[in-house]
Tab-separated table of C-alpha atoms and ligand atoms in Angstrom:
chain	number	residue	atom	x	y	z
H	1	MET	CA	255.987	-73.359	104.788
H	2	PRO	CA	252.846	-73.876	106.922
H	3	HIS	CA	249.590	-72.865	105.293
H	4	ILE	CA	247.038	-71.078	107.486
H	5	VAL	CA	243.451	-70.263	106.560
H	6	VAL	CA	242.072	-67.169	108.302
H	7	LEU	CA	238.267	-67.188	108.302
H	8	LEU	CA	236.669	-63.743	108.424
H	9	GLY	CA	233.448	-64.525	110.260
H	10	SER	CA	231.491	-61.290	109.955
H	11	THR	CA	229.339	-60.755	106.860
H	12	ARG	CA	228.014	-57.294	107.846
H	13	HIS	CA	228.426	-54.046	105.964
H	14	GLY	CA	231.095	-51.985	107.733
H	15	ARG	CA	232.394	-54.978	109.665
H	16	ALA	CA	235.213	-54.273	112.104
H	17	SER	CA	236.344	-57.880	111.824
H	18	GLU	CA	237.679	-57.323	108.319
H	19	GLY	CA	240.482	-55.008	109.428
H	20	VAL	CA	241.308	-57.400	112.255
H	21	ALA	CA	241.446	-60.359	109.860
H	22	ARG	CA	243.763	-58.386	107.554
H	23	TYR	CA	246.064	-57.574	110.465
H	24	ILE	CA	246.162	-61.217	111.594
H	25	THR	CA	246.859	-62.368	108.023
H	26	ALA	CA	249.775	-59.971	107.568
H	27	GLN	CA	251.263	-60.862	110.939
H	28	LEU	CA	251.144	-64.596	110.278
H	29	GLN	CA	252.894	-63.982	106.970
H	30	ILE	CA	255.634	-62.084	108.795
H	31	LEU	CA	256.003	-65.118	111.081
H	32	GLY	CA	256.680	-67.298	108.036
H	33	ALA	CA	253.297	-68.774	107.115
H	34	SER	CA	251.529	-68.768	103.813
H	35	VAL	CA	248.061	-67.418	104.575
H	36	THR	CA	244.729	-67.376	102.781
H	37	LEU	CA	242.133	-64.928	104.068
H	38	VAL	CA	238.708	-66.449	103.473
H	39	ASP	CA	235.573	-64.311	103.701
H	40	ALA	CA	232.512	-66.128	105.099
H	41	LEU	CA	230.390	-63.847	102.928
H	42	GLU	CA	232.071	-65.141	99.759
H	43	ILE	CA	231.730	-68.742	100.885
H	44	LEU	CA	228.055	-68.433	101.759
H	45	LYS	CA	226.629	-66.000	99.257
H	46	ASN	CA	225.936	-68.574	96.538
H	47	HIS	CA	225.584	-71.535	98.833
H	48	PRO	CA	222.119	-73.155	99.013
H	49	LEU	CA	220.768	-73.250	102.574
H	50	THR	CA	219.447	-76.743	101.892
H	51	GLU	CA	222.994	-78.157	101.725
H	52	THR	CA	225.279	-78.603	104.722
H	53	ASP	CA	228.474	-79.572	102.900
H	54	ILE	CA	230.219	-76.615	101.290
H	55	PRO	CA	232.533	-77.989	98.581
H	56	ALA	CA	234.412	-74.709	98.090
H	57	TRP	CA	235.193	-74.540	101.811
H	58	MET	CA	236.073	-78.251	101.962
H	59	GLU	CA	238.639	-77.643	99.254
H	60	ILE	CA	240.124	-74.653	101.091
H	61	ALA	CA	240.101	-76.490	104.435
H	62	SER	CA	241.748	-79.598	102.995
H	63	ARG	CA	244.761	-77.534	101.942
H	64	ALA	CA	245.127	-75.814	105.341
H	65	ASP	CA	247.628	-76.887	107.969
H	66	GLY	CA	245.867	-74.719	110.542
H	67	PHE	CA	243.096	-72.187	110.960
H	68	VAL	CA	242.304	-68.883	112.587
H	69	VAL	CA	238.660	-67.960	113.141
H	70	VAL	CA	238.092	-64.212	113.411
H	71	SER	CA	234.663	-63.957	115.010
H	72	PRO	CA	232.576	-61.015	116.128
H	73	GLU	CA	230.390	-61.388	119.182
H	74	TYR	CA	226.663	-61.073	118.520
H	75	ASN	CA	224.301	-61.377	121.484
H	76	HIS	CA	226.959	-63.140	123.552
H	77	GLY	CA	227.601	-65.740	120.865
H	78	TYR	CA	229.307	-66.156	117.511
H	79	PRO	CA	227.356	-65.386	114.321
H	80	GLY	CA	225.465	-68.060	112.427
H	81	ALA	CA	227.684	-67.438	109.403
H	82	VAL	CA	230.698	-68.792	111.292
H	83	LYS	CA	228.807	-71.945	112.269
H	84	MET	CA	227.510	-72.479	108.750
H	85	VAL	CA	230.970	-72.292	107.248
H	86	LEU	CA	232.522	-74.520	109.921
H	87	ASP	CA	229.726	-77.091	109.509
H	88	GLY	CA	230.472	-77.125	105.778
H	89	ALA	CA	233.448	-79.470	106.231
H	90	TYR	CA	234.530	-82.139	108.732
H	91	ASP	CA	237.218	-84.643	107.746
H	92	GLU	CA	239.295	-81.753	106.421
H	93	TYR	CA	239.848	-80.478	109.988
H	94	GLU	CA	241.214	-83.678	111.525
H	95	LYS	CA	243.885	-82.811	114.114
H	96	LYS	CA	244.673	-79.383	112.713
H	97	PRO	CA	245.109	-76.464	115.116
H	98	VAL	CA	242.719	-73.543	115.279
H	99	GLY	CA	243.358	-70.185	116.909
H	100	PHE	CA	240.610	-67.756	117.896
H	101	VAL	CA	240.375	-64.017	117.444
H	102	GLY	CA	237.420	-62.180	118.990
H	103	VAL	CA	236.082	-58.813	117.850
H	104	SER	CA	233.661	-56.513	119.628
H	105	SER	CA	232.705	-52.877	119.814
H	106	GLY	CA	232.628	-53.071	123.605
H	107	PRO	CA	235.446	-53.822	126.061
H	108	PHE	CA	235.359	-57.636	126.198
H	109	GLY	CA	236.772	-58.424	122.764
H	110	GLY	CA	234.352	-61.183	121.833
H	111	ILE	CA	235.410	-63.542	124.621
H	112	ARG	CA	231.912	-65.001	125.018
H	113	ALA	CA	231.742	-65.894	121.322
H	114	ILE	CA	235.155	-67.522	121.443
H	115	GLU	CA	234.404	-69.612	124.514
H	116	GLN	CA	231.453	-71.110	122.629
H	117	LEU	CA	233.464	-71.594	119.451
H	118	ARG	CA	236.031	-73.647	121.339
H	119	GLN	CA	233.420	-76.281	122.172
H	120	VAL	CA	232.287	-76.541	118.562
H	121	CYS	CA	235.804	-76.734	117.168
H	122	VAL	CA	236.749	-79.608	119.462
H	123	GLU	CA	233.775	-81.580	118.111
H	124	LEU	CA	234.975	-80.812	114.577
H	125	GLY	CA	238.270	-82.582	115.347
H	126	LEU	CA	240.272	-79.375	115.446
H	127	VAL	CA	242.849	-78.724	118.158
H	128	ALA	CA	241.979	-75.488	119.944
H	129	VAL	CA	245.029	-73.345	120.682
H	130	HIS	CA	245.082	-71.881	124.190
H	131	GLU	CA	246.465	-68.490	123.185
H	132	GLN	CA	243.890	-66.122	121.700
H	133	MET	CA	243.451	-62.517	120.618
H	134	LEU	CA	240.658	-60.236	121.844
H	135	PHE	CA	239.967	-56.980	120.048
H	136	GLY	CA	237.639	-54.866	122.175
H	137	PHE	CA	236.755	-51.392	120.869
H	138	ALA	CA	237.746	-52.979	117.572
H	139	LYS	CA	237.359	-50.020	115.254
H	140	LYS	CA	239.752	-48.026	117.402
H	141	ALA	CA	242.167	-50.960	117.596
H	142	VAL	CA	242.606	-51.795	113.906
H	143	ALA	CA	241.955	-49.745	110.735
H	144	PRO	CA	239.896	-51.304	107.892
H	145	ASP	CA	243.087	-51.931	105.886
H	146	GLY	CA	244.569	-53.959	108.755
H	147	THR	CA	246.823	-51.267	110.224
H	148	LEU	CA	247.166	-51.774	113.958
H	149	LEU	CA	246.121	-48.617	115.837
H	150	GLU	CA	246.169	-49.980	119.391
H	151	LEU	CA	249.783	-51.047	119.619
H	152	THR	CA	249.397	-52.960	122.874
H	153	HIS	CA	248.066	-55.881	120.798
H	154	GLN	CA	251.383	-56.437	119.025
H	155	PRO	CA	253.263	-58.471	121.681
H	156	ARG	CA	250.220	-60.700	122.152
H	157	MET	CA	249.987	-61.206	118.399
H	158	GLU	CA	253.500	-62.582	118.311
H	159	ILE	CA	252.743	-65.017	121.139
H	160	PHE	CA	249.482	-66.072	119.479
H	161	GLY	CA	251.018	-66.521	116.033
H	162	LYS	CA	254.019	-68.459	117.294
H	163	ALA	CA	251.788	-70.742	119.379
H	164	LEU	CA	249.590	-71.525	116.386
H	165	LEU	CA	252.549	-72.276	114.117
H	166	ASN	CA	254.165	-74.361	116.829
H	167	TRP	CA	251.019	-76.494	117.023
H	168	VAL	CA	251.027	-76.885	113.246
H	169	GLU	CA	254.523	-78.303	113.510
H	170	ARG	CA	253.664	-80.567	116.440
H	171	LEU	CA	250.517	-81.953	114.828
H	172	THR	CA	251.963	-82.523	111.365
H	173	ASN	CA	252.934	-86.092	112.174
H	174	TYR	CA	250.168	-86.797	114.676
H	175	LYS	CA	248.447	-90.088	113.957
H	176	ILE	CA	246.251	-92.243	116.179
H	177	ASN	CA	245.389	-94.929	113.660
L	1	LIG	C1	223.317	-58.477	116.091
L	1	LIG	C2	224.468	-57.908	116.884
L	1	LIG	C3	224.641	-58.280	118.203
L	1	LIG	C4	225.726	-57.799	118.928
L	1	LIG	N1	225.914	-58.253	120.204
L	1	LIG	C5	227.054	-57.926	120.858
L	1	LIG	C6	227.356	-58.536	122.115
L	1	LIG	O1	226.644	-59.372	122.620
L	1	LIG	N2	228.487	-58.180	122.740
L	1	LIG	C7	229.352	-57.263	122.189
L	1	LIG	O2	230.380	-56.981	122.783
L	1	LIG	N3	229.082	-56.677	121.000
L	1	LIG	C8	227.967	-56.993	120.312
L	1	LIG	N4	227.719	-56.446	119.069
L	1	LIG	C9	228.630	-55.466	118.500
L	1	LIG	C10	229.781	-56.124	117.753
L	1	LIG	O3	230.709	-56.495	118.726
L	1	LIG	C11	230.370	-55.142	116.733
L	1	LIG	O4	229.526	-55.124	115.601
L	1	LIG	C12	231.786	-55.394	116.370
L	1	LIG	O5	232.183	-54.381	115.479
L	1	LIG	C13	232.141	-56.751	115.764
L	1	LIG	O6	231.352	-57.139	114.696
L	1	LIG	P1	231.580	-56.770	113.131
L	1	LIG	O7	232.847	-57.339	112.666
L	1	LIG	O8	230.407	-57.394	112.481
L	1	LIG	O9	231.595	-55.268	113.042
L	1	LIG	C14	226.624	-56.884	118.331
L	1	LIG	C15	226.425	-56.514	116.991
L	1	LIG	C16	225.381	-57.022	116.267
L	1	LIG	C17	225.234	-56.644	114.814
């Protein structure tokens, strides 16, 4: 069974991204994955800012076959918390797929944050999955417990989830040296 780590990238009180991350987690489980939902707040809250490596995250990342980053859009970018967590590991990402889920209160669903995240994830050695999910008007789209309220996202979720798991399968035996 493929193991996916879903990174919840918002650390704010009342974050809309939490419900979205719960929805994504449940849907990937329905598609046959084992999924760990990892909260950037938990990873960072006791982590010294003087250290780049984050051993707890390295451990989690090493066990993952693939990742999903659920990122809000702040000032047309992704939050620093997402970058700090991602920078906390490196070798653990090698040739593993990553899917992106954007979250915003406005109509664009975090697309600007995700476009930037793609560049960073390629440098980390991850394989960026083309399919993505964009949750505009996020609090109306998904409830805090992960219940989908805007049902038009469901067909896209299935395409996104299947694409991610397909890449996990394809990359499992990928070796260049
Ligand atoms: C500092 C800050 C900057 C933001 N900038 C944007 C933005 O550039 N574009 C946008 O669509 N929403 C922006 N938002 C609103 C977020 O999209 C909104 O908070 C959304 O719920 C996702 O973030 P959350 O999971 O932290 O709630 C901003 C929110 C904050 C706190």
